[in-house]
mmCIF file of C-alpha atoms in Angstrom:
data_model
loop_
_atom_site.group_PDB
_atom_site.id
_atom_site.type_symbol
_atom_site.label_atom_id
_atom_site.label_comp_id
_atom_site.label_asym_id
_atom_site.label_seq_id
_atom_site.Cartn_x
_atom_site.Cartn_y
_atom_site.Cartn_z
ATOM 1 C CA MET W 210 -156.508 -92.538 -120.337
ATOM 2 C CA HIS W 211 -158.797 -90.995 -117.685
ATOM 3 C CA LEU W 212 -159.285 -92.234 -114.143
ATOM 4 C CA ASP W 213 -162.465 -94.276 -113.804
ATOM 5 C CA GLU W 214 -164.227 -93.024 -110.664
ATOM 6 C CA ASN W 215 -164.747 -96.660 -109.618
ATOM 7 C CA LEU W 216 -161.046 -97.532 -109.911
ATOM 8 C CA PRO W 217 -159.951 -96.321 -106.430
ATOM 9 C CA ALA W 218 -162.867 -98.218 -104.884
ATOM 10 C CA ARG W 219 -161.895 -101.425 -106.692
ATOM 11 C CA TYR W 220 -158.334 -101.121 -105.392
ATOM 12 C CA SER W 221 -159.282 -99.649 -101.993
ATOM 13 C CA GLN W 222 -157.700 -102.549 -100.106
ATOM 14 C CA VAL W 223 -154.262 -101.837 -101.589
ATOM 15 C CA PHE W 224 -154.438 -98.163 -102.608
ATOM 16 C CA VAL W 225 -155.373 -95.490 -100.073
ATOM 17 C CA SER W 226 -157.593 -92.676 -101.301
ATOM 18 C CA SER W 227 -159.765 -92.341 -98.174
ATOM 19 C CA GLY W 228 -158.922 -89.075 -96.437
ATOM 20 C CA VAL W 229 -157.016 -87.902 -99.519
ATOM 21 C CA GLY W 230 -159.957 -87.382 -101.850
ATOM 22 C CA GLU W 231 -160.673 -87.900 -105.514
ATOM 23 C CA THR W 232 -157.316 -86.335 -106.419
ATOM 24 C CA ALA W 233 -155.337 -88.959 -104.483
ATOM 25 C CA ALA W 234 -152.845 -89.580 -107.311
ATOM 26 C CA ALA W 235 -152.133 -85.848 -107.554
ATOM 27 C CA VAL W 236 -151.679 -85.585 -103.776
ATOM 28 C CA TYR W 237 -149.131 -88.408 -103.699
ATOM 29 C CA ALA W 238 -147.386 -86.978 -106.780
ATOM 30 C CA ASP W 239 -147.102 -83.592 -105.066
ATOM 31 C CA ARG W 240 -145.531 -85.196 -101.987
ATOM 32 C CA ARG W 241 -142.955 -86.981 -104.130
ATOM 33 C CA SER W 242 -142.262 -83.743 -105.995
ATOM 34 C CA GLN W 243 -141.661 -81.886 -102.725
ATOM 35 C CA LEU W 244 -139.272 -84.579 -101.530
ATOM 36 C CA LEU W 245 -137.419 -84.626 -104.863
ATOM 37 C CA GLN W 246 -136.843 -80.886 -104.487
ATOM 38 C CA LYS W 247 -135.149 -81.508 -101.124
ATOM 39 C CA MET W 248 -132.879 -84.259 -102.500
ATOM 40 C CA ASP W 249 -129.457 -83.654 -104.059
ATOM 41 C CA SER W 250 -128.941 -87.282 -105.108
ATOM 42 C CA PHE W 251 -131.032 -90.344 -105.881
ATOM 43 C CA GLY W 252 -132.696 -92.339 -103.127
ATOM 44 C CA VAL W 253 -134.755 -95.474 -102.553
ATOM 45 C CA PHE W 254 -137.565 -96.670 -100.293
ATOM 46 C CA ALA W 255 -138.637 -100.219 -99.477
ATOM 47 C CA GLY W 256 -142.188 -101.125 -98.591
ATOM 48 C CA VAL W 257 -142.644 -103.879 -96.045
ATOM 49 C CA PRO W 258 -141.383 -107.170 -97.542
ATOM 50 C CA ARG W 259 -144.346 -109.147 -96.188
ATOM 51 C CA GLU W 260 -147.590 -108.395 -94.390
ATOM 52 C CA PRO W 261 -147.087 -107.713 -90.658
ATOM 53 C CA GLY W 262 -148.131 -110.716 -88.622
ATOM 54 C CA SER W 263 -147.247 -113.206 -91.350
ATOM 55 C CA GLU W 264 -143.746 -113.800 -89.964
ATOM 56 C CA GLU W 265 -145.070 -116.692 -87.883
ATOM 57 C CA ALA W 266 -147.490 -119.443 -88.869
ATOM 58 C CA PHE W 267 -149.725 -118.819 -85.860
ATOM 59 C CA THR W 268 -150.272 -115.068 -86.310
ATOM 60 C CA SER W 269 -152.140 -112.764 -88.663
ATOM 61 C CA THR W 270 -153.134 -109.131 -88.220
ATOM 62 C CA TRP W 271 -156.210 -108.705 -90.425
ATOM 63 C CA SER W 272 -155.542 -104.978 -90.331
ATOM 64 C CA ARG W 273 -156.433 -102.645 -93.172
ATOM 65 C CA PHE W 274 -153.022 -100.978 -93.074
ATOM 66 C CA VAL W 275 -149.962 -103.127 -93.638
ATOM 67 C CA GLN W 276 -147.569 -100.691 -95.318
ATOM 68 C CA ASP W 277 -144.640 -98.752 -93.901
ATOM 69 C CA PRO W 278 -145.977 -95.203 -93.293
ATOM 70 C CA ALA W 279 -143.088 -93.629 -95.242
ATOM 71 C CA PHE W 280 -143.844 -95.681 -98.346
ATOM 72 C CA LEU W 281 -147.592 -95.205 -97.947
ATOM 73 C CA PHE W 282 -147.213 -91.426 -97.601
ATOM 74 C CA LEU W 283 -145.444 -91.161 -100.966
ATOM 75 C CA THR W 284 -147.350 -93.724 -103.029
ATOM 76 C CA GLY W 285 -150.652 -94.718 -101.425
ATOM 77 C CA VAL W 286 -149.664 -98.328 -102.164
ATOM 78 C CA ASN W 287 -150.815 -100.427 -99.218
ATOM 79 C CA GLN W 288 -149.366 -103.857 -99.989
ATOM 80 C CA PRO W 289 -146.008 -105.528 -99.344
ATOM 81 C CA GLY W 290 -143.125 -106.308 -101.672
ATOM 82 C CA CYS W 291 -142.726 -102.948 -103.457
ATOM 83 C CA TYR W 292 -139.870 -100.457 -103.904
ATOM 84 C CA LEU W 293 -139.724 -96.789 -104.901
ATOM 85 C CA LEU W 294 -136.784 -95.040 -106.572
ATOM 86 C CA LEU W 295 -136.570 -91.232 -106.729
ATOM 87 C CA ASP W 296 -133.885 -89.528 -108.805
ATOM 88 C CA PRO W 297 -133.994 -85.711 -109.008
ATOM 89 C CA LEU W 298 -130.956 -85.723 -111.327
ATOM 90 C CA ALA W 299 -132.461 -87.946 -114.035
ATOM 91 C CA LYS W 300 -132.545 -86.183 -117.399
ATOM 92 C CA ASP W 301 -135.473 -88.303 -118.529
ATOM 93 C CA PRO W 302 -138.593 -87.314 -116.495
ATOM 94 C CA LEU W 303 -139.812 -90.907 -116.713
ATOM 95 C CA ARG W 304 -136.765 -92.027 -114.692
ATOM 96 C CA ARG W 305 -137.288 -89.596 -111.798
ATOM 97 C CA GLU W 306 -139.943 -91.790 -110.206
ATOM 98 C CA ILE W 307 -139.962 -95.565 -110.589
ATOM 99 C CA LEU W 308 -142.288 -97.932 -108.754
ATOM 100 C CA PHE W 309 -141.300 -101.605 -108.535
ATOM 101 C CA VAL W 310 -144.161 -104.052 -107.948
ATOM 102 C CA PRO W 311 -144.518 -107.844 -107.580
ATOM 103 C CA PRO W 312 -145.928 -109.894 -110.463
ATOM 104 C CA LYS W 313 -149.678 -110.129 -110.854
ATOM 105 C CA ASP W 314 -150.911 -113.176 -108.922
ATOM 106 C CA ALA W 315 -154.459 -114.298 -109.745
ATOM 107 C CA SER W 316 -154.323 -117.067 -107.140
ATOM 108 C CA LYS W 317 -153.539 -114.596 -104.352
ATOM 109 C CA GLU W 318 -156.240 -112.232 -105.586
ATOM 110 C CA PHE W 319 -158.765 -115.067 -105.271
ATOM 111 C CA TRP W 320 -158.137 -115.055 -101.529
ATOM 112 C CA TYR W 321 -157.255 -111.431 -100.787
ATOM 113 C CA GLY W 322 -158.878 -109.344 -103.516
ATOM 114 C CA LEU W 323 -157.563 -107.151 -106.318
ATOM 115 C CA ARG W 324 -153.914 -106.177 -105.908
ATOM 116 C CA ILE W 325 -151.358 -104.022 -107.665
ATOM 117 C CA GLY W 326 -149.048 -106.225 -109.734
ATOM 118 C CA TYR W 327 -146.822 -106.210 -112.784
ATOM 119 C CA SER W 328 -148.566 -107.438 -115.936
ATOM 120 C CA GLU W 329 -148.926 -106.605 -119.622
ATOM 121 C CA SER W 330 -151.267 -103.712 -118.805
ATOM 122 C CA LEU W 331 -150.012 -101.172 -116.262
ATOM 123 C CA ASP W 332 -152.413 -98.339 -117.059
ATOM 124 C CA GLU W 333 -154.467 -98.772 -113.889
ATOM 125 C CA ILE W 334 -151.392 -98.609 -111.634
ATOM 126 C CA ARG W 335 -150.196 -95.479 -113.437
ATOM 127 C CA LEU W 336 -153.583 -93.825 -113.008
ATOM 128 C CA LEU W 337 -153.875 -94.781 -109.344
ATOM 129 C CA THR W 338 -150.395 -93.700 -108.253
ATOM 130 C CA GLY W 339 -149.477 -91.014 -110.783
ATOM 131 C CA ILE W 340 -146.182 -92.840 -111.374
ATOM 132 C CA LYS W 341 -145.540 -93.393 -115.078
ATOM 133 C CA THR W 342 -142.674 -95.879 -114.867
ATOM 134 C CA ILE W 343 -143.633 -99.235 -113.358
ATOM 135 C CA LEU W 344 -141.112 -102.081 -113.338
ATOM 136 C CA PRO W 345 -141.157 -105.654 -112.005
ATOM 137 C CA VAL W 346 -139.723 -105.978 -108.525
ATOM 138 C CA GLU W 347 -136.893 -108.258 -109.697
ATOM 139 C CA ARG W 348 -135.464 -105.289 -111.632
ATOM 140 C CA PHE W 349 -134.884 -103.226 -108.491
ATOM 141 C CA TRP W 350 -131.450 -104.429 -107.354
ATOM 142 C CA PRO W 351 -129.915 -104.662 -110.862
ATOM 143 C CA LEU W 352 -131.180 -101.158 -111.654
ATOM 144 C CA LEU W 353 -129.856 -99.798 -108.358
ATOM 145 C CA ARG W 354 -126.405 -101.152 -109.235
ATOM 146 C CA GLU W 355 -126.619 -99.684 -112.739
ATOM 147 C CA LEU W 356 -127.632 -96.288 -111.366
ATOM 148 C CA SER W 357 -124.904 -96.300 -108.704
ATOM 149 C CA THR W 358 -122.322 -97.143 -111.372
ATOM 150 C CA SER W 359 -123.559 -94.402 -113.704
ATOM 151 C CA TYR W 360 -123.113 -91.749 -110.995
ATOM 152 C CA ARG W 361 -119.700 -92.955 -109.869
ATOM 153 C CA GLY W 362 -117.314 -90.014 -109.732
ATOM 154 C CA SER W 363 -120.046 -87.395 -110.152
ATOM 155 C CA LEU W 364 -121.842 -87.951 -106.829
ATOM 156 C CA GLN W 365 -120.430 -88.268 -103.335
ATOM 157 C CA HIS W 366 -123.478 -89.811 -101.691
ATOM 158 C CA ALA W 367 -126.904 -91.371 -102.273
ATOM 159 C CA TYR W 368 -129.909 -92.090 -100.088
ATOM 160 C CA ALA W 369 -132.067 -94.891 -98.738
ATOM 161 C CA PHE W 370 -134.828 -94.640 -96.182
ATOM 162 C CA CYS W 371 -134.037 -96.011 -92.747
ATOM 163 C CA LEU W 372 -134.681 -94.651 -89.280
ATOM 164 C CA GLU W 373 -131.262 -93.044 -88.791
ATOM 165 C CA PHE W 374 -130.987 -89.537 -87.365
ATOM 166 C CA THR W 375 -128.352 -87.144 -86.069
ATOM 167 C CA THR W 376 -129.088 -85.410 -82.763
ATOM 168 C CA GLN W 377 -128.367 -81.765 -81.988
ATOM 169 C CA THR W 378 -125.153 -82.896 -80.265
ATOM 170 C CA GLY W 379 -123.985 -84.805 -83.347
ATOM 171 C CA ASP W 380 -124.746 -88.316 -82.103
ATOM 172 C CA VAL W 381 -126.052 -90.726 -84.755
ATOM 173 C CA LYS W 382 -128.998 -92.888 -83.697
ATOM 174 C CA ARG W 383 -130.468 -95.689 -85.788
ATOM 175 C CA PHE W 384 -133.399 -97.986 -85.172
ATOM 176 C CA ARG W 385 -132.113 -101.525 -85.638
ATOM 177 C CA GLY W 386 -133.800 -104.762 -86.575
ATOM 178 C CA ASP W 387 -136.711 -103.560 -88.698
ATOM 179 C CA HIS W 388 -137.128 -104.061 -92.454
ATOM 180 C CA ASN W 389 -135.746 -100.574 -93.187
ATOM 181 C CA ASP W 390 -132.528 -101.382 -91.329
ATOM 182 C CA ALA W 391 -132.055 -104.623 -93.288
ATOM 183 C CA PHE W 392 -132.834 -102.809 -96.544
ATOM 184 C CA ALA W 393 -130.348 -100.041 -95.750
ATOM 185 C CA GLU W 394 -127.570 -102.556 -95.095
ATOM 186 C CA LYS W 395 -128.079 -104.107 -98.540
ATOM 187 C CA VAL W 396 -128.274 -100.702 -100.227
ATOM 188 C CA ASN W 397 -125.133 -99.540 -98.434
ATOM 189 C CA ALA W 398 -123.253 -102.552 -99.812
ATOM 190 C CA VAL W 399 -124.244 -101.517 -103.354
ATOM 191 C CA PHE W 400 -123.279 -97.882 -102.753
ATOM 192 C CA SER W 401 -119.926 -98.851 -101.232
ATOM 193 C CA GLU W 402 -118.954 -100.766 -104.364
ATOM 194 C CA GLN W 403 -119.138 -97.479 -106.282
ATOM 195 C CA GLY W 404 -117.624 -95.252 -103.601
ATOM 196 C CA LEU W 405 -120.931 -93.621 -102.672
ATOM 197 C CA GLU W 406 -121.527 -92.541 -99.086
ATOM 198 C CA PHE W 407 -124.794 -93.878 -97.638
ATOM 199 C CA ARG W 408 -127.187 -91.297 -96.192
ATOM 200 C CA SER W 409 -130.564 -91.800 -94.567
ATOM 201 C CA LEU W 410 -133.558 -90.239 -96.309
ATOM 202 C CA ALA W 411 -135.522 -90.165 -93.067
ATOM 203 C CA PRO W 412 -134.608 -86.607 -91.949
ATOM 204 C CA LEU W 413 -135.642 -85.099 -95.294
ATOM 205 C CA HIS W 414 -138.750 -87.262 -95.407
ATOM 206 C CA PHE W 415 -139.927 -86.429 -91.892
ATOM 207 C CA ASP W 416 -139.290 -82.696 -92.357
ATOM 208 C CA LEU W 417 -141.915 -82.922 -95.102
ATOM 209 C CA ARG W 418 -144.258 -85.400 -93.448
ATOM 210 C CA VAL W 419 -144.673 -84.000 -89.939
ATOM 211 C CA VAL W 420 -146.099 -80.715 -91.248
ATOM 212 C CA LEU W 421 -149.730 -81.366 -92.154
ATOM 213 C CA ASP W 422 -151.274 -79.662 -95.173
ATOM 214 C CA SER W 423 -154.897 -78.486 -95.260
ATOM 215 C CA GLY W 424 -156.196 -81.859 -96.480
ATOM 216 C CA ARG W 425 -154.506 -83.812 -93.709
ATOM 217 C CA ILE W 426 -155.604 -81.258 -91.105
ATOM 218 C CA ALA W 427 -159.204 -81.722 -92.274
ATOM 219 C CA ALA W 428 -158.796 -85.506 -91.965
ATOM 220 C CA VAL W 429 -157.353 -85.146 -88.464
ATOM 221 C CA LYS W 430 -160.265 -82.950 -87.402
ATOM 222 C CA LYS W 431 -162.700 -85.585 -88.620
ATOM 223 C CA ALA W 432 -160.854 -88.335 -86.725
ATOM 224 C CA GLN W 433 -160.840 -86.174 -83.582
ATOM 225 C CA GLU W 434 -164.558 -85.468 -83.918
ATOM 226 C CA TRP W 435 -165.398 -89.160 -84.282
ATOM 227 C CA THR W 436 -163.271 -89.944 -81.248
ATOM 228 C CA ARG W 437 -164.903 -87.193 -79.183
ATOM 229 C CA LEU W 438 -168.423 -88.351 -80.018
ATOM 230 C CA ALA W 439 -167.588 -91.978 -79.214
ATOM 231 C CA PHE W 440 -166.047 -90.991 -75.873
ATOM 232 C CA GLU W 441 -168.976 -88.809 -74.831
ATOM 233 C CA GLU W 442 -171.457 -91.581 -75.641
ATOM 234 C CA THR W 443 -169.353 -94.166 -73.785
ATOM 235 C CA LEU W 444 -168.911 -91.889 -70.773
ATOM 236 C CA ARG W 445 -172.620 -92.112 -70.014
ATOM 237 C CA GLU W 446 -172.425 -95.925 -70.065
ATOM 238 C CA ILE W 447 -169.444 -96.442 -67.728
ATOM 239 C CA PRO W 448 -171.417 -96.722 -64.434
ATOM 240 C CA MET W 449 -173.409 -99.587 -65.986
ATOM 241 C CA LEU W 450 -170.365 -101.525 -67.259
ATOM 242 C CA HIS W 451 -168.722 -104.205 -65.132
ATOM 243 C CA ASN W 452 -165.189 -104.720 -66.419
ATOM 244 C CA GLU W 453 -162.404 -103.298 -68.554
ATOM 245 C CA ARG W 454 -163.276 -105.484 -71.527
ATOM 246 C CA GLN W 455 -166.888 -104.334 -71.673
ATOM 247 C CA LEU W 456 -165.770 -100.720 -71.531
ATOM 248 C CA GLY W 457 -163.154 -101.237 -74.237
ATOM 249 C CA LEU W 458 -165.571 -103.017 -76.566
ATOM 250 C CA ASN W 459 -168.187 -100.323 -76.024
ATOM 251 C CA LEU W 460 -165.747 -97.546 -76.897
ATOM 252 C CA ASP W 461 -164.248 -99.428 -79.865
ATOM 253 C CA TYR W 462 -167.687 -100.157 -81.310
ATOM 254 C CA ARG W 463 -168.710 -96.516 -81.151
ATOM 255 C CA MET W 464 -165.472 -95.268 -82.705
ATOM 256 C CA GLN W 465 -165.496 -97.780 -85.533
ATOM 257 C CA SER W 466 -169.199 -97.303 -86.210
ATOM 258 C CA LEU W 467 -168.534 -93.620 -86.882
ATOM 259 C CA SER W 468 -165.277 -93.993 -88.797
ATOM 260 C CA ASP W 469 -164.129 -95.377 -92.142
ATOM 261 C CA GLY W 470 -161.331 -97.570 -90.866
ATOM 262 C CA ASP W 471 -159.367 -99.189 -88.090
ATOM 263 C CA LEU W 472 -158.579 -98.061 -84.593
ATOM 264 C CA ALA W 473 -155.492 -95.873 -84.385
ATOM 265 C CA PHE W 474 -154.070 -98.416 -81.910
ATOM 266 C CA PRO W 475 -155.467 -101.066 -79.528
ATOM 267 C CA THR W 476 -157.577 -99.233 -76.959
ATOM 268 C CA ILE W 477 -156.165 -99.125 -73.429
ATOM 269 C CA VAL W 478 -158.652 -99.536 -70.576
ATOM 270 C CA ALA W 479 -156.919 -99.662 -67.199
ATOM 271 C CA GLY W 480 -158.885 -99.561 -63.963
ATOM 272 C CA GLY W 481 -157.452 -98.727 -60.547
ATOM 273 C CA ARG W 482 -153.771 -99.593 -60.111
ATOM 274 C CA ASN W 483 -153.649 -100.977 -63.650
ATOM 275 C CA ALA W 484 -153.507 -97.360 -64.828
ATOM 276 C CA CYS W 485 -149.968 -97.168 -63.426
ATOM 277 C CA CYS W 486 -148.974 -99.340 -66.408
ATOM 278 C CA LEU W 487 -149.288 -96.764 -69.197
ATOM 279 C CA HIS W 488 -149.462 -99.338 -72.009
ATOM 280 C CA TYR W 489 -151.566 -101.843 -70.073
ATOM 281 C CA ALA W 490 -152.942 -104.469 -72.467
ATOM 282 C CA LYS W 491 -154.602 -107.199 -70.361
ATOM 283 C CA LYS W 492 -158.011 -105.492 -70.173
ATOM 284 C CA ASP W 493 -159.852 -108.238 -68.271
ATOM 285 C CA GLU W 494 -160.295 -106.985 -64.703
ATOM 286 C CA PRO W 495 -163.444 -105.675 -62.996
ATOM 287 C CA LEU W 496 -164.223 -101.964 -62.751
ATOM 288 C CA ARG W 497 -164.586 -101.025 -59.084
ATOM 289 C CA LYS W 498 -166.688 -98.204 -57.690
ATOM 290 C CA GLY W 499 -164.523 -95.534 -56.110
ATOM 291 C CA GLU W 500 -161.614 -96.150 -58.494
ATOM 292 C CA LEU W 501 -160.508 -94.306 -61.595
ATOM 293 C CA VAL W 502 -160.162 -95.840 -65.045
ATOM 294 C CA LEU W 503 -157.615 -94.699 -67.623
ATOM 295 C CA LEU W 504 -158.695 -94.679 -71.267
ATOM 296 C CA ASP W 505 -156.219 -94.218 -74.126
ATOM 297 C CA PHE W 506 -157.896 -94.470 -77.519
ATOM 298 C CA GLY W 507 -158.205 -93.161 -81.066
ATOM 299 C CA ILE W 508 -159.401 -93.796 -84.595
ATOM 300 C CA ARG W 509 -158.100 -93.273 -88.130
ATOM 301 C CA PHE W 510 -159.491 -91.312 -91.012
ATOM 302 C CA GLY W 511 -157.558 -92.273 -94.110
ATOM 303 C CA THR W 512 -154.001 -92.426 -92.802
ATOM 304 C CA GLN W 513 -154.456 -89.773 -90.104
ATOM 305 C CA HIS W 514 -154.800 -90.651 -86.429
ATOM 306 C CA SER W 515 -156.423 -89.341 -83.308
ATOM 307 C CA ASP W 516 -154.950 -90.121 -79.885
ATOM 308 C CA ILE W 517 -156.823 -89.157 -76.730
ATOM 309 C CA SER W 518 -156.223 -90.049 -73.069
ATOM 310 C CA ARG W 519 -158.816 -89.539 -70.344
ATOM 311 C CA THR W 520 -159.041 -90.657 -66.726
ATOM 312 C CA VAL W 521 -162.572 -90.852 -65.314
ATOM 313 C CA PRO W 522 -164.271 -92.145 -62.141
ATOM 314 C CA VAL W 523 -165.955 -95.526 -62.496
ATOM 315 C CA SER W 524 -168.919 -94.361 -60.404
ATOM 316 C CA GLY W 525 -169.335 -91.134 -62.355
ATOM 317 C CA GLN W 526 -168.260 -88.973 -59.380
ATOM 318 C CA PHE W 527 -164.764 -87.971 -58.182
ATOM 319 C CA ASP W 528 -163.893 -88.230 -54.512
ATOM 320 C CA PRO W 529 -162.105 -85.125 -53.074
ATOM 321 C CA LEU W 530 -158.555 -86.420 -53.651
ATOM 322 C CA GLN W 531 -159.348 -87.614 -57.176
ATOM 323 C CA ARG W 532 -160.915 -84.238 -57.959
ATOM 324 C CA LEU W 533 -157.847 -82.384 -56.666
ATOM 325 C CA LEU W 534 -155.451 -84.465 -58.770
ATOM 326 C CA TYR W 535 -157.673 -84.285 -61.842
ATOM 327 C CA GLN W 536 -157.867 -80.490 -61.561
ATOM 328 C CA ILE W 537 -154.073 -80.249 -61.378
ATOM 329 C CA ILE W 538 -153.739 -82.215 -64.616
ATOM 330 C CA LEU W 539 -156.510 -80.220 -66.315
ATOM 331 C CA ASP W 540 -154.813 -76.964 -65.316
ATOM 332 C CA ALA W 541 -151.475 -78.342 -66.548
ATOM 333 C CA GLN W 542 -153.077 -79.150 -69.903
ATOM 334 C CA GLU W 543 -154.414 -75.602 -70.262
ATOM 335 C CA PHE W 544 -151.034 -74.191 -69.196
ATOM 336 C CA HIS W 545 -149.308 -76.357 -71.799
ATOM 337 C CA GLN W 546 -151.683 -75.320 -74.582
ATOM 338 C CA ALA W 547 -150.999 -71.659 -73.816
ATOM 339 C CA GLN W 548 -147.244 -72.260 -74.172
ATOM 340 C CA VAL W 549 -147.418 -74.015 -77.554
ATOM 341 C CA LYS W 550 -146.507 -71.751 -80.469
ATOM 342 C CA PRO W 551 -144.299 -71.783 -83.582
ATOM 343 C CA GLY W 552 -140.635 -71.746 -82.638
ATOM 344 C CA ALA W 553 -141.108 -73.412 -79.254
ATOM 345 C CA LEU W 554 -139.249 -76.642 -78.453
ATOM 346 C CA LEU W 555 -141.252 -79.624 -77.196
ATOM 347 C CA LYS W 556 -138.331 -80.607 -74.982
ATOM 348 C CA GLU W 557 -138.550 -77.284 -73.140
ATOM 349 C CA LEU W 558 -142.357 -77.268 -73.078
ATOM 350 C CA ASP W 559 -142.363 -80.725 -71.464
ATOM 351 C CA LEU W 560 -140.099 -79.519 -68.660
ATOM 352 C CA LYS W 561 -142.359 -76.535 -68.002
ATOM 353 C CA VAL W 562 -145.429 -78.768 -67.695
ATOM 354 C CA TRP W 563 -143.733 -81.109 -65.242
ATOM 355 C CA GLU W 564 -142.585 -78.113 -63.194
ATOM 356 C CA PHE W 565 -146.177 -76.846 -63.186
ATOM 357 C CA ILE W 566 -147.468 -80.230 -61.947
ATOM 358 C CA GLU W 567 -144.797 -80.503 -59.249
ATOM 359 C CA ASP W 568 -145.456 -76.948 -58.040
ATOM 360 C CA ALA W 569 -149.216 -77.573 -57.997
ATOM 361 C CA LEU W 570 -148.781 -80.781 -55.982
ATOM 362 C CA GLU W 571 -146.677 -78.865 -53.482
ATOM 363 C CA SER W 572 -149.052 -75.916 -53.109
ATOM 364 C CA ARG W 573 -152.389 -77.751 -53.299
ATOM 365 C CA PHE W 574 -151.531 -81.050 -51.582
ATOM 366 C CA VAL W 575 -148.226 -81.297 -49.709
ATOM 367 C CA SER W 576 -148.527 -77.867 -48.048
ATOM 368 C CA LEU W 577 -151.895 -78.976 -46.650
ATOM 369 C CA GLY W 578 -150.425 -82.132 -45.090
ATOM 370 C CA GLY W 579 -150.573 -84.505 -48.042
ATOM 371 C CA HIS W 580 -147.840 -87.052 -48.832
ATOM 372 C CA TYR W 581 -146.910 -88.908 -52.011
ATOM 373 C CA GLN W 582 -144.030 -91.045 -53.271
ATOM 374 C CA LEU W 583 -142.731 -91.096 -56.843
ATOM 375 C CA GLU W 584 -142.169 -94.451 -58.548
ATOM 376 C CA TYR W 585 -139.690 -92.898 -60.983
ATOM 377 C CA GLU W 586 -136.716 -90.540 -61.058
ATOM 378 C CA LEU W 587 -137.255 -87.062 -62.488
ATOM 379 C CA ARG W 588 -139.985 -87.381 -65.178
ATOM 380 C CA PRO W 589 -141.421 -90.720 -66.343
ATOM 381 C CA HIS W 590 -142.246 -89.668 -69.922
ATOM 382 C CA GLY W 591 -142.751 -86.740 -72.272
ATOM 383 C CA VAL W 592 -145.965 -84.759 -72.165
ATOM 384 C CA SER W 593 -146.452 -84.367 -75.923
ATOM 385 C CA HIS W 594 -145.603 -86.200 -79.116
ATOM 386 C CA LEU W 595 -146.287 -85.527 -82.772
ATOM 387 C CA ILE W 596 -149.277 -87.212 -84.452
ATOM 388 C CA GLY W 597 -149.900 -87.760 -88.152
ATOM 389 C CA GLU W 598 -149.222 -90.755 -90.374
ATOM 390 C CA GLN W 599 -148.326 -92.595 -87.168
ATOM 391 C CA VAL W 600 -149.806 -92.270 -83.706
ATOM 392 C CA HIS W 601 -146.294 -91.474 -82.484
ATOM 393 C CA GLU W 602 -145.198 -89.487 -85.517
ATOM 394 C CA GLY W 603 -141.649 -88.398 -86.282
ATOM 395 C CA ASP W 604 -138.390 -90.110 -85.481
ATOM 396 C CA PRO W 605 -138.536 -92.835 -82.793
ATOM 397 C CA PHE W 606 -135.775 -91.111 -80.786
ATOM 398 C CA ARG W 607 -137.754 -87.860 -80.643
ATOM 399 C CA CYS W 608 -134.928 -85.775 -82.014
ATOM 400 C CA TYR W 609 -137.751 -83.543 -83.231
ATOM 401 C CA SER W 610 -138.362 -82.420 -79.629
ATOM 402 C CA GLU W 611 -135.163 -80.352 -79.914
ATOM 403 C CA LYS W 612 -136.313 -78.621 -83.112
ATOM 404 C CA PRO W 613 -138.675 -75.611 -83.285
ATOM 405 C CA LEU W 614 -142.357 -76.333 -83.777
ATOM 406 C CA VAL W 615 -143.684 -75.328 -87.199
ATOM 407 C CA PRO W 616 -147.252 -74.338 -88.158
ATOM 408 C CA GLY W 617 -149.038 -77.473 -89.361
ATOM 409 C CA MET W 618 -147.480 -79.838 -86.828
ATOM 410 C CA MET W 619 -149.948 -81.634 -84.565
ATOM 411 C CA ILE W 620 -149.138 -82.661 -80.995
#
């Protein structure tokens, strides 16, 4: 059976091909193949159990993307309630990749559109995902127990995806309370029954995911270009806008008009002292002449993100002190870019940038009679983070900052 060119469009709400191209199924299959080559035992992933925002009766997100980025990266399946099993040791090729999906629900499709579901005909799911073996979701836990039992005595460990990482000093850190943590606890109970050691798949997964291939780099460039154009158009409008909300709506409209999807994250617009709150969300105060306004914004193309921060004068002109401080940060940015190269450590690069800023403040401001007071000890935050399938890509503890940068990473 051949892929109907209209099939991805029909399923576009729950299968991501935007930014991946017409060969989406092959791209996802290649990612799974690369991960399978890294694995020495079987492993499992859980998609989100329910759509984010549906945990409470009074909330809903209405966002295009609802899926865990790890699950989305390997399958393209953008709906809740699914599982993925990968087994590099399976003798039968059809058992190396198994996708578990909820039953087909015509009533839900009436409200939310066409969805991936288990039914008598699974050909469309196979064509979309490239996964040949599709099973109903209720088969996941029984099959996991069967598989764990079959490998008892021949394997020492098995994997599940959760955000658990080991630092360079040997400390184990795990993100608690999310759906991956709850899933891992249940999987660990199954493994323990058969004497299998539980291991997190996250380190292997992120080693693959944080290095962008040519297709993802092209998608990132497109997202960056859209974001740049939207910012430049908005910049000309700022002196005519009256408050943070107007500015945010103006920028959001321009980004989303150019793009194919959602914002990368809720746009931050923080005028004056509000900019001291880096993740300021209120966005309802007036813009005052003579003050600066912080903008933190970005857009998606497919599953790739842009993330740009700029601080600009509300009036369109810097005063002398604002210009001095802005130039220090601009020079620090150029210094940082010159230091970035394969093999460098982000942790060390961050320290160098902060030292540059502190030295510049001393030589260009304090030595001339200026005074300032820090509202933090040492450094308040890192200078760079990875970007990719998430705005803040990589492990949440930033263990990656202690590992050498690799060509294809984006910061």
